[in-house]
XYZ file of C-alpha atoms in Angstrom:
685
model
C 215.195 56.912 34.644
C 218.774 58.094 35.931
C 219.439 58.500 39.598
C 222.207 60.500 40.789
C 224.745 57.772 40.692
C 223.695 57.045 37.157
C 224.607 60.707 35.759
C 227.864 60.603 37.735
C 228.996 58.158 35.108
C 229.028 60.985 32.683
C 231.421 63.044 34.654
C 233.409 59.925 35.284
C 233.760 59.270 31.356
C 234.404 63.168 30.735
C 235.367 65.409 33.213
C 235.165 68.333 31.167
C 231.285 68.170 31.677
C 231.499 68.865 35.274
C 231.060 72.659 34.794
C 227.920 72.062 33.037
C 226.393 69.629 35.655
C 223.510 71.866 36.474
C 222.205 72.250 32.978
C 223.015 68.496 32.210
C 220.556 67.559 35.382
C 218.107 70.196 34.269
C 217.866 68.773 30.874
C 217.414 65.332 32.186
C 214.837 66.738 34.500
C 212.740 68.120 31.706
C 212.630 64.676 29.964
C 211.734 63.173 33.564
C 208.920 65.759 33.719
C 207.501 64.739 30.167
C 207.729 61.112 30.977
C 205.657 61.807 34.191
C 203.196 63.841 32.334
C 202.613 61.131 29.710
C 202.287 58.542 32.465
C 199.645 60.424 34.413
C 197.979 61.700 31.308
C 198.174 58.575 28.982
C 199.004 55.686 31.350
C 202.475 55.385 30.103
C 204.456 55.801 26.928
C 203.265 52.501 25.255
C 199.852 54.260 24.797
C 201.202 57.603 23.990
C 203.479 56.215 21.127
C 200.877 54.068 19.387
C 198.619 57.013 18.511
C 198.448 55.426 14.783
C 195.897 53.029 16.436
C 193.650 55.873 17.322
C 194.244 58.546 14.605
C 193.423 58.186 11.061
C 190.996 55.643 9.410
C 190.151 52.465 11.395
C 187.815 49.722 10.662
C 185.828 48.277 13.349
C 184.611 44.474 14.022
C 180.942 45.489 12.914
C 182.431 46.959 9.654
C 181.855 50.514 10.786
C 184.725 53.058 10.272
C 186.113 55.610 12.723
C 188.158 58.380 11.536
C 189.913 60.853 13.791
C 192.205 63.965 13.384
C 194.138 66.663 15.325
C 193.347 70.019 13.848
C 193.329 72.485 16.454
C 192.957 75.680 14.081
C 190.166 74.066 11.998
C 186.674 75.694 12.390
C 185.059 72.648 10.651
C 186.523 69.131 9.273
C 184.925 66.785 6.870
C 185.638 63.493 5.320
C 184.959 63.237 1.570
C 185.886 60.701 -1.102
C 184.309 58.224 -3.732
C 182.367 56.718 -0.888
C 180.176 59.979 -0.962
C 180.575 61.079 -4.285
C 183.102 63.768 -3.279
C 180.342 65.803 -1.588
C 182.941 68.054 0.632
C 180.423 68.810 3.500
C 178.215 65.764 3.955
C 180.316 63.827 6.361
C 181.296 66.509 9.253
C 183.454 65.390 11.974
C 182.527 65.952 15.683
C 184.790 68.423 17.466
C 186.200 67.152 20.744
C 188.433 68.728 23.348
C 192.122 69.670 22.626
C 191.689 70.326 18.928
C 190.565 66.565 18.269
C 187.802 65.658 15.696
C 186.103 62.290 15.230
C 183.714 60.806 12.529
C 181.682 57.462 12.883
C 180.726 55.856 9.586
C 178.221 52.914 10.141
C 178.160 50.115 7.671
C 176.083 49.896 4.545
C 172.952 48.381 4.604
C 174.380 45.130 3.370
C 176.765 45.006 6.299
C 179.823 46.038 4.166
C 181.943 49.031 5.361
C 181.163 52.330 3.797
C 184.712 52.770 2.823
C 186.756 50.052 1.288
C 190.167 49.144 0.557
C 191.606 51.562 -2.197
C 188.896 53.950 -1.610
C 190.225 57.651 -2.389
C 189.672 60.003 0.307
C 190.346 63.544 1.484
C 190.106 65.610 4.528
C 188.410 69.091 4.030
C 189.311 71.851 6.398
C 187.138 74.828 6.874
C 189.548 77.609 8.262
C 188.398 80.495 10.465
C 187.869 82.578 7.297
C 185.325 80.174 6.088
C 187.498 78.681 3.221
C 187.367 74.921 2.600
C 190.760 73.481 2.078
C 191.429 70.037 0.842
C 194.185 68.078 2.547
C 195.717 64.607 2.866
C 195.567 62.997 6.447
C 198.680 63.181 8.153
C 198.069 59.632 9.324
C 197.827 58.498 5.498
C 199.252 55.045 4.955
C 199.200 54.864 1.260
C 199.226 58.067 -1.240
C 200.124 57.841 -4.802
C 200.825 60.480 -7.526
C 198.724 60.122 -10.658
C 200.642 58.918 -13.680
C 201.021 61.820 -16.173
C 198.885 60.002 -18.487
C 196.000 60.242 -16.174
C 195.887 64.062 -16.666
C 194.853 64.531 -13.065
C 197.621 66.954 -12.021
C 200.505 66.495 -9.824
C 199.175 66.337 -6.404
C 199.348 62.848 -4.388
C 196.098 61.108 -3.644
C 195.356 59.227 -0.365
C 193.981 55.648 -1.000
C 192.612 53.648 1.964
C 195.052 50.684 2.524
C 193.046 47.886 4.176
C 193.405 44.885 2.204
C 191.708 41.394 2.878
C 193.862 39.080 5.172
C 194.823 36.869 2.214
C 196.401 40.070 0.475
C 198.556 40.899 3.289
C 202.095 39.854 3.487
C 202.871 37.369 6.214
C 206.064 37.987 8.041
C 208.255 34.778 8.117
C 211.474 35.920 9.855
C 212.268 37.731 12.863
C 214.703 40.385 12.808
C 218.544 39.133 13.282
C 220.243 39.528 16.554
C 221.972 43.157 16.945
C 225.417 42.992 15.317
C 228.537 43.306 17.503
C 230.102 45.147 14.763
C 227.887 47.080 12.550
C 228.749 47.223 8.662
C 226.082 49.327 7.126
C 225.177 49.464 3.428
C 223.506 52.798 2.660
C 221.007 52.318 -0.108
C 217.972 53.858 -1.936
C 215.280 51.727 -3.330
C 214.644 53.785 -6.360
C 218.169 54.230 -7.858
C 219.051 50.336 -7.246
C 217.625 49.772 -10.669
C 220.218 49.433 -13.600
C 217.648 50.602 -15.953
C 216.754 54.455 -16.058
C 213.752 54.320 -14.152
C 212.842 54.038 -10.547
C 213.348 50.454 -8.897
C 210.982 48.641 -6.857
C 210.772 47.019 -3.269
C 210.507 43.618 -4.928
C 213.563 44.156 -7.254
C 215.601 45.233 -4.309
C 214.650 42.449 -2.357
C 215.251 39.752 -5.024
C 218.308 41.491 -6.905
C 220.264 43.618 -4.294
C 219.791 42.019 -1.062
C 221.973 39.001 -2.171
C 224.791 41.353 -3.442
C 224.661 43.083 -0.025
C 224.994 39.791 1.881
C 227.862 38.767 -0.519
C 229.768 41.741 0.316
C 229.717 40.907 4.006
C 227.549 43.702 5.245
C 225.111 42.861 8.172
C 222.982 45.990 8.054
C 221.225 48.047 5.418
C 220.254 51.749 5.846
C 217.222 52.544 3.471
C 216.803 55.935 2.476
C 213.774 57.930 1.126
C 211.161 55.557 2.472
C 208.895 58.021 4.133
C 206.714 59.357 1.449
C 208.233 62.482 -0.447
C 206.185 64.291 -3.272
C 209.388 65.699 -4.759
C 211.711 62.555 -5.711
C 214.926 64.605 -6.257
C 214.854 65.612 -2.590
C 216.230 62.401 -1.792
C 213.542 61.624 0.734
C 214.498 64.773 3.048
C 211.562 66.550 2.203
C 208.885 64.286 3.794
C 205.174 64.809 2.905
C 203.535 61.778 4.258
C 205.362 60.633 7.508
C 203.066 57.422 8.071
C 203.137 56.288 4.308
C 205.783 53.997 2.666
C 206.728 55.677 -0.604
C 204.356 54.275 -3.222
C 206.775 54.919 -6.252
C 208.615 51.767 -5.287
C 205.622 49.625 -4.649
C 202.839 49.085 -2.085
C 203.130 48.751 1.868
C 202.921 44.759 1.715
C 206.008 44.696 -0.871
C 207.875 46.839 1.569
C 207.218 44.344 4.238
C 208.346 41.480 1.994
C 211.672 43.563 1.228
C 212.435 43.751 4.901
C 211.597 40.162 5.748
C 213.792 39.055 2.865
C 216.730 41.229 4.328
C 215.878 39.485 7.710
C 216.085 36.045 6.024
C 219.719 36.777 4.817
C 220.518 38.070 8.626
C 220.576 41.565 7.589
C 219.707 44.384 10.142
C 217.458 47.008 8.599
C 217.659 50.678 9.472
C 215.285 53.540 8.365
C 216.438 56.891 7.449
C 214.051 59.082 9.479
C 213.607 62.743 9.060
C 212.063 64.374 12.054
C 214.366 67.650 11.848
C 212.157 69.412 9.571
C 209.114 68.719 6.972
C 208.347 69.659 3.425
C 206.609 73.120 2.886
C 204.183 71.350 0.504
C 200.630 72.107 1.577
C 198.654 70.117 -0.777
C 200.633 66.819 -0.158
C 202.172 67.321 3.249
C 201.800 68.475 6.890
C 201.989 72.073 6.415
C 198.835 74.251 7.072
C 197.003 71.163 7.697
C 194.273 72.861 9.698
C 194.346 76.137 7.922
C 197.051 77.952 9.938
C 200.740 78.246 9.856
C 201.412 76.487 13.142
C 199.623 73.172 13.985
C 202.561 70.793 13.703
C 205.075 73.612 13.459
C 206.179 76.793 15.029
C 204.494 79.814 13.743
C 206.721 82.663 12.498
C 210.680 82.586 11.987
C 211.129 79.849 14.159
C 209.308 77.476 12.357
C 210.909 78.113 9.171
C 214.270 76.575 7.932
C 215.527 79.073 5.582
C 218.411 76.878 4.065
C 216.140 73.779 3.367
C 212.987 75.912 2.573
C 211.095 73.482 4.928
C 209.039 73.671 8.169
C 210.217 73.093 11.735
C 208.290 71.079 14.263
C 207.172 72.407 17.575
C 208.680 70.031 20.000
C 206.969 71.250 23.098
C 203.570 70.647 21.601
C 202.042 67.575 23.241
C 200.396 66.257 20.131
C 203.293 66.891 18.039
C 205.364 64.751 20.364
C 202.710 62.090 20.179
C 202.702 62.145 16.225
C 206.521 62.049 15.886
C 206.790 59.392 18.782
C 204.370 57.252 17.238
C 205.595 57.702 13.853
C 208.925 56.037 15.197
C 206.837 53.333 16.712
C 204.647 52.841 13.700
C 207.711 51.960 11.430
C 208.959 49.289 14.069
C 205.692 47.750 14.693
C 204.022 47.721 11.309
C 207.166 47.031 9.126
C 209.537 45.451 11.548
C 212.561 47.946 10.811
C 215.452 47.196 13.190
C 216.510 50.835 13.828
C 216.745 54.449 12.619
C 219.380 56.830 11.390
C 218.094 60.277 12.352
C 218.869 62.749 9.820
C 219.670 66.567 10.657
C 220.460 66.211 14.220
C 222.825 69.159 13.942
C 220.178 71.243 12.395
C 217.500 70.296 15.034
C 219.829 71.386 17.839
C 221.259 74.262 16.357
C 220.152 75.715 13.056
C 216.462 76.292 14.125
C 218.125 79.228 16.078
C 220.214 80.398 13.304
C 223.566 78.690 14.688
C 225.966 77.650 11.702
C 227.770 74.479 11.330
C 231.274 75.699 12.463
C 232.005 73.991 15.864
C 235.419 74.715 17.520
C 234.927 72.064 20.209
C 234.511 74.517 23.078
C 231.886 72.987 25.380
C 230.038 76.234 25.829
C 228.803 75.687 22.403
C 226.899 72.582 23.398
C 225.120 74.215 26.344
C 223.162 77.278 27.252
C 221.046 79.341 24.728
C 223.081 77.907 21.690
C 220.925 74.580 21.725
C 217.384 74.202 20.995
C 216.697 72.204 24.000
C 213.144 71.448 22.982
C 214.592 69.339 19.999
C 217.170 67.918 22.371
C 214.408 66.843 24.724
C 212.539 65.121 21.860
C 215.665 63.225 20.734
C 216.042 61.783 24.384
C 212.420 61.039 24.620
C 212.744 59.170 21.073
C 215.753 57.088 22.266
C 214.066 56.363 25.800
C 211.029 54.876 23.973
C 212.823 52.825 21.046
C 215.381 51.247 23.614
C 212.517 50.289 25.927
C 210.289 48.943 23.326
C 213.052 46.851 21.818
C 216.715 46.297 23.182
C 217.776 45.474 19.659
C 216.935 48.822 18.236
C 219.998 50.825 16.924
C 219.759 54.552 16.755
C 222.281 56.715 14.667
C 222.548 60.504 14.836
C 223.806 62.449 11.935
C 225.629 65.152 13.997
C 228.592 67.299 13.130
C 228.655 69.117 15.990
C 230.616 66.679 18.252
C 227.841 67.369 21.132
C 229.019 65.411 24.316
C 226.510 63.057 25.745
C 224.632 62.514 22.493
C 225.892 58.890 22.541
C 225.519 57.959 26.265
C 222.383 56.394 27.765
C 219.230 58.350 28.455
C 219.796 56.677 31.965
C 223.129 58.526 32.516
C 221.649 61.865 31.547
C 222.624 61.683 27.766
C 220.678 61.933 24.607
C 220.463 57.766 24.113
C 221.938 57.298 20.572
C 223.932 54.254 20.027
C 226.071 55.855 17.291
C 226.878 59.290 15.436
C 228.251 59.738 12.158
C 232.027 60.304 11.668
C 231.244 63.277 9.178
C 234.428 64.917 9.371
C 236.168 61.923 7.798
C 234.712 62.291 4.281
C 235.461 65.785 4.453
C 239.035 65.166 4.803
C 239.359 62.600 2.220
C 237.774 65.069 -0.229
C 239.971 67.943 1.201
C 243.139 65.776 0.535
C 242.141 64.649 -3.045
C 240.988 67.771 -4.216
C 243.735 69.987 -2.699
C 246.836 68.180 -2.252
C 249.285 65.626 -4.123
C 250.033 62.353 -2.352
C 253.554 63.453 -1.132
C 251.807 66.475 0.393
C 249.472 64.416 2.646
C 250.108 64.890 6.458
C 250.043 61.671 8.082
C 249.522 63.100 11.586
C 246.794 65.066 10.711
C 245.152 62.161 8.928
C 245.439 59.816 11.825
C 244.023 63.003 13.807
C 240.943 63.046 11.788
C 240.236 59.351 11.938
C 240.636 58.932 15.652
C 239.188 62.384 16.926
C 236.156 61.082 18.430
C 234.431 61.114 21.890
C 235.627 58.464 24.306
C 232.801 55.885 25.062
C 230.612 57.536 22.293
C 230.336 55.274 19.264
C 231.106 56.645 15.955
C 230.178 55.250 12.427
C 233.170 55.727 9.972
C 232.866 56.083 6.266
C 234.805 57.435 3.458
C 232.005 58.701 1.545
C 228.276 58.486 1.743
C 225.319 59.735 -0.471
C 226.465 63.354 0.113
C 229.546 62.709 -1.641
C 227.980 60.904 -4.650
C 225.488 63.698 -5.410
C 225.884 65.927 -8.663
C 228.164 68.900 -7.708
C 230.471 66.596 -5.974
C 232.608 63.729 -6.955
C 232.791 60.090 -5.489
C 236.155 59.126 -4.262
C 236.669 56.878 -7.336
C 236.047 59.923 -9.767
C 238.406 62.221 -7.710
C 241.016 59.686 -8.175
C 240.460 58.457 -11.762
C 237.969 60.850 -13.501
C 237.555 60.555 -17.240
C 240.315 57.799 -17.313
C 237.483 55.514 -15.958
C 235.652 55.576 -19.466
C 238.801 54.239 -21.203
C 241.144 52.253 -19.213
C 239.054 50.249 -16.723
C 239.024 47.108 -19.137
C 241.713 44.266 -17.915
C 242.449 44.367 -21.708
C 243.250 47.861 -22.219
C 246.898 49.541 -21.955
C 248.026 50.111 -18.339
C 247.305 53.357 -16.843
C 249.038 55.181 -14.072
C 246.040 57.048 -13.177
C 244.013 53.953 -12.971
C 246.837 51.995 -10.963
C 246.935 54.765 -8.704
C 243.103 55.190 -8.395
C 242.643 51.404 -7.567
C 245.313 51.376 -4.893
C 244.200 54.575 -3.043
C 240.538 53.570 -3.211
C 241.372 50.378 -1.184
C 243.776 52.024 0.998
C 241.352 54.772 2.105
C 238.531 52.319 2.632
C 240.470 50.117 4.814
C 241.949 52.860 7.106
C 238.743 54.197 7.468
C 237.143 51.028 8.286
C 239.774 49.796 10.614
C 240.665 53.359 12.300
C 237.870 55.616 11.867
C 235.028 54.314 14.238
C 233.179 51.577 15.921
C 231.002 50.946 12.915
C 231.522 51.338 9.151
C 229.350 52.639 6.209
C 229.442 52.429 2.606
C 226.779 53.918 0.008
C 225.410 51.642 -2.534
C 227.831 51.359 -5.605
C 230.872 53.020 -4.049
C 232.385 49.551 -2.831
C 233.262 48.942 -6.572
C 233.994 52.625 -7.451
C 230.933 53.516 -9.243
C 231.950 55.915 -11.768
C 229.423 58.607 -12.052
C 227.663 61.248 -9.638
C 223.947 60.761 -8.707
C 221.498 62.929 -10.173
C 217.709 62.673 -9.755
C 215.437 63.503 -12.590
C 214.582 67.069 -12.471
C 213.917 69.974 -14.830
C 217.642 71.005 -15.291
C 218.598 67.358 -16.563
C 215.173 66.910 -18.850
C 213.798 64.433 -16.190
C 216.666 61.988 -16.957
C 217.105 58.755 -14.975
C 220.553 58.304 -16.467
C 222.358 59.136 -13.359
C 219.723 58.049 -10.859
C 220.590 54.242 -11.224
C 223.337 51.914 -10.216
C 225.342 50.294 -13.064
C 225.689 46.613 -11.800
C 226.626 45.693 -15.091
C 230.212 47.104 -14.343
C 230.994 45.247 -11.534
C 229.427 42.033 -12.976
C 231.834 42.036 -16.242
C 234.861 39.876 -15.616
C 236.655 42.161 -18.154
C 236.290 45.372 -16.017
C 238.303 46.247 -13.163
C 235.671 47.312 -10.995
C 235.577 43.792 -9.775
C 238.797 44.281 -7.994
C 237.507 47.014 -5.854
C 234.370 45.032 -5.218
C 236.481 41.978 -4.217
C 238.561 43.973 -1.868
C 235.534 45.451 -0.139
C 233.960 41.901 0.234
C 237.467 40.795 1.941
C 237.669 43.716 4.093
C 234.263 43.022 5.582
C 234.878 39.507 5.897
C 238.201 40.139 7.622
C 236.335 42.345 10.211
C 233.979 39.933 10.655
C 236.581 37.297 11.698
C 238.746 39.451 13.993
C 235.902 41.980 14.876
C 237.979 45.255 15.165
C 234.890 47.329 15.073
C 233.754 46.324 18.477
C 237.214 45.616 20.133
C 237.858 49.044 21.327
C 239.945 51.908 19.862
C 243.303 51.267 18.061
C 246.700 52.181 19.016
C 248.390 54.160 16.630
C 252.352 53.486 17.007
C 253.690 54.879 13.857
C 253.041 57.910 11.542
C 256.043 58.892 9.620
C 255.772 61.954 7.303
C 258.704 61.150 5.324
C 258.011 57.396 4.717
C 254.090 58.170 4.480
C 253.591 55.033 6.530
C 250.816 54.606 9.370
C 250.928 51.434 11.528
C 248.411 50.657 14.325
C 247.188 47.699 16.529
C 243.459 46.866 16.901
C 241.657 43.560 17.709
C 245.162 41.671 17.868
C 245.879 42.758 14.302
C 248.522 44.913 13.178
C 247.819 47.282 10.083
C 250.534 48.763 7.966
C 249.803 51.594 5.536
C 252.431 52.774 2.924
C 250.915 56.045 1.349
C 254.034 56.769 -0.230
C 253.684 57.209 -4.169
C 257.152 55.734 -5.101
C 259.007 54.419 -2.129
C 258.902 50.712 -0.797
C 260.466 49.519 2.242
C 261.904 46.242 3.214
C 262.570 45.130 6.756
C 260.364 48.003 7.897
C 260.020 47.769 11.760
C 256.350 47.918 13.044
C 255.776 47.988 16.830
C 253.358 45.669 18.446
C 252.417 44.915 22.229
C 251.603 41.180 21.190
C 254.629 38.773 21.039
C 254.140 36.015 18.249
C 254.662 35.072 14.724
C 252.595 37.255 12.287
C 251.293 36.540 8.812
C 249.367 38.684 6.213
C 245.653 38.036 6.440
C 244.675 40.765 3.918
C 246.931 42.610 1.357
C 245.415 45.420 -0.963
C 248.157 44.541 -3.294
C 246.726 40.895 -4.088
C 245.988 40.237 -7.629
C 242.536 39.265 -6.565
C 241.999 42.918 -5.939
C 243.990 44.448 -8.932
C 247.249 44.604 -6.935
C 250.849 43.791 -8.247
C 251.304 40.617 -5.961
C 254.299 42.241 -3.976
C 253.297 40.712 -0.568
C 253.925 37.040 0.088
C 250.889 35.739 2.176
C 253.008 32.727 3.187
C 255.761 34.726 4.631
C 256.283 34.393 8.349
C 257.051 37.283 10.715
C 258.393 36.603 14.172
C 258.232 39.494 16.651
C 261.200 40.753 18.259
C 261.173 41.348 22.130
C 263.140 44.563 21.704
C 260.868 47.734 22.290
C 260.004 49.777 19.355
C 257.578 52.898 18.683
C 256.564 52.701 22.239
C 255.732 48.992 21.952
C 257.216 46.015 23.769
C 257.903 44.083 20.468
C 258.369 44.834 16.817
C 258.120 42.730 13.410
C 259.951 43.414 10.350
C 257.917 43.643 7.039
C 258.014 44.570 3.307
C 255.676 47.504 2.677
C 255.373 48.337 -0.974
C 254.206 51.867 -2.166
C 250.590 52.280 -2.006
C 249.700 49.366 -0.203
C 247.900 48.520 3.054
C 248.510 45.073 4.818
C 246.886 43.480 7.737
C 248.978 41.054 9.839
C 247.628 38.551 12.397
C 249.404 36.284 14.983
C 249.361 32.805 13.732
C 251.329 31.557 16.699
C 252.325 32.657 20.032
């Protein structure tokens, strides 16, 4: 762990942290104390973080079965299922120290295990009032909701997942190298189907992964994998943390899906929800041992009022074991390459009642404002993950801007590799919703796109799943709305609304990609301007799947203009792959002109020019650059391939002039048509 000189790097990076040095060192000391405790008690983090090998159901070489649970508030614990004809009290666990329970089941007389693959089981808890409560094991690997036709209710059932070796998926590919530039495709297996139903792991592997690869993304971020009883929660109300959602298929099929992604060179990130858990008692962790605590804080601190969910007790030894082992499980069992941690801001602030308004005052990030127990857990999680596999990438969903969040644990930071640039999509929606193009403030837009912590990486995105949900609109819908239903055919009459929408959609994505961060994210379907919102089947829409799917037919139809946005998205990613602006350091913005509505900047040896003006085009427009040479357009949003008007001559050469301009040592002169973005590269010195 960090020595004093390592933590000094934090203050060299950000001198404003110096007044909080004592607290930073204290936080780091708490984390070190936990590691020392784990080393002394468990022999190291490796054993502590593989509790899935101990808890739950385990088959032994002699075909006996051992079951273990942690239920500190229970008076008695039993195992029942079809193996004992559902006699609730016939197989009691033995009580051990520290709230642990254990049961040994000898093999049958014929030597076969007493419990078999796909046996249904339940944990029975006797609380201190003498009541018997049926529960799913927190360590369950496979839980399934009965079909409506079975008339068995809606509660999930736990099935033992222990297939014979010949039925287990055998991994064929190792995970790819960690990308230098991270281009993330945020996706959801269930809504990836075009048909109005839940998609499957196999369909995603065979149909969607090749699309993602062709689009130039090198990473997929998969949502809603941890089992959640309520589909419309988008996976954010987890009920079974160790179970891959059965609504898309079985565990072996998920393993295959990830392996197929790896075969295409795609990194695979899991959307992990350790910020809270579903209140669901019958299907989830809530009141597992018959008390209101166990995995969670009791009382108000254990309730998230906005999300109507439970908050973990991050100072409880066994809760840390459960959560850290959960991260390890998804890596070891399924071969995930990294994690996007949901709700980090809520973990750090909301559990203490602090709202989401952050002024940037450093005092907000220290002292009693912050849940330091949650902060310590995140530090432990990042320390574990980056220790077991140097390839692992971690991303924090954080809107607070907390300093040190994306600095290494060895420096006294929290250890995330990236944080989401959550202010960027909010800015785009604000502009599209409240202002006309000619009112856009170029300086304010640049500030939003570049306002991030020095030496702390940001994932930039114009919109994610949040902006696609019903109640909001996607950027394409904000731009074009109902016109998308009548004028997206290449054969239809021209439409100023559609022309503007296509042009602005491309510009918004490229400037976000090139200026907004050190990684880029797109939500599934938004790359081609998916025309409608996202709404899961629920009572309010008569359980309809109409909006819980992706209409791939729109982008595949050569007579529709969605193909233009899709091709631009692909070309944008391929240009980044060629020049690597995401990993090249921040851009230098040399020009932001309010009257002309033009923004120009340099990054990775490229010159980017954006003309947001609704009417005005400029010839011979001077653009500063520090790199002398002859320039040529390598990407133009006005290319006919992307639905543009072909006003940029890609063969035109732009020699630099050595006179200083816009604070740069050289300039080039370019033609910049209205509502276009052009990227120029040096073709000769």
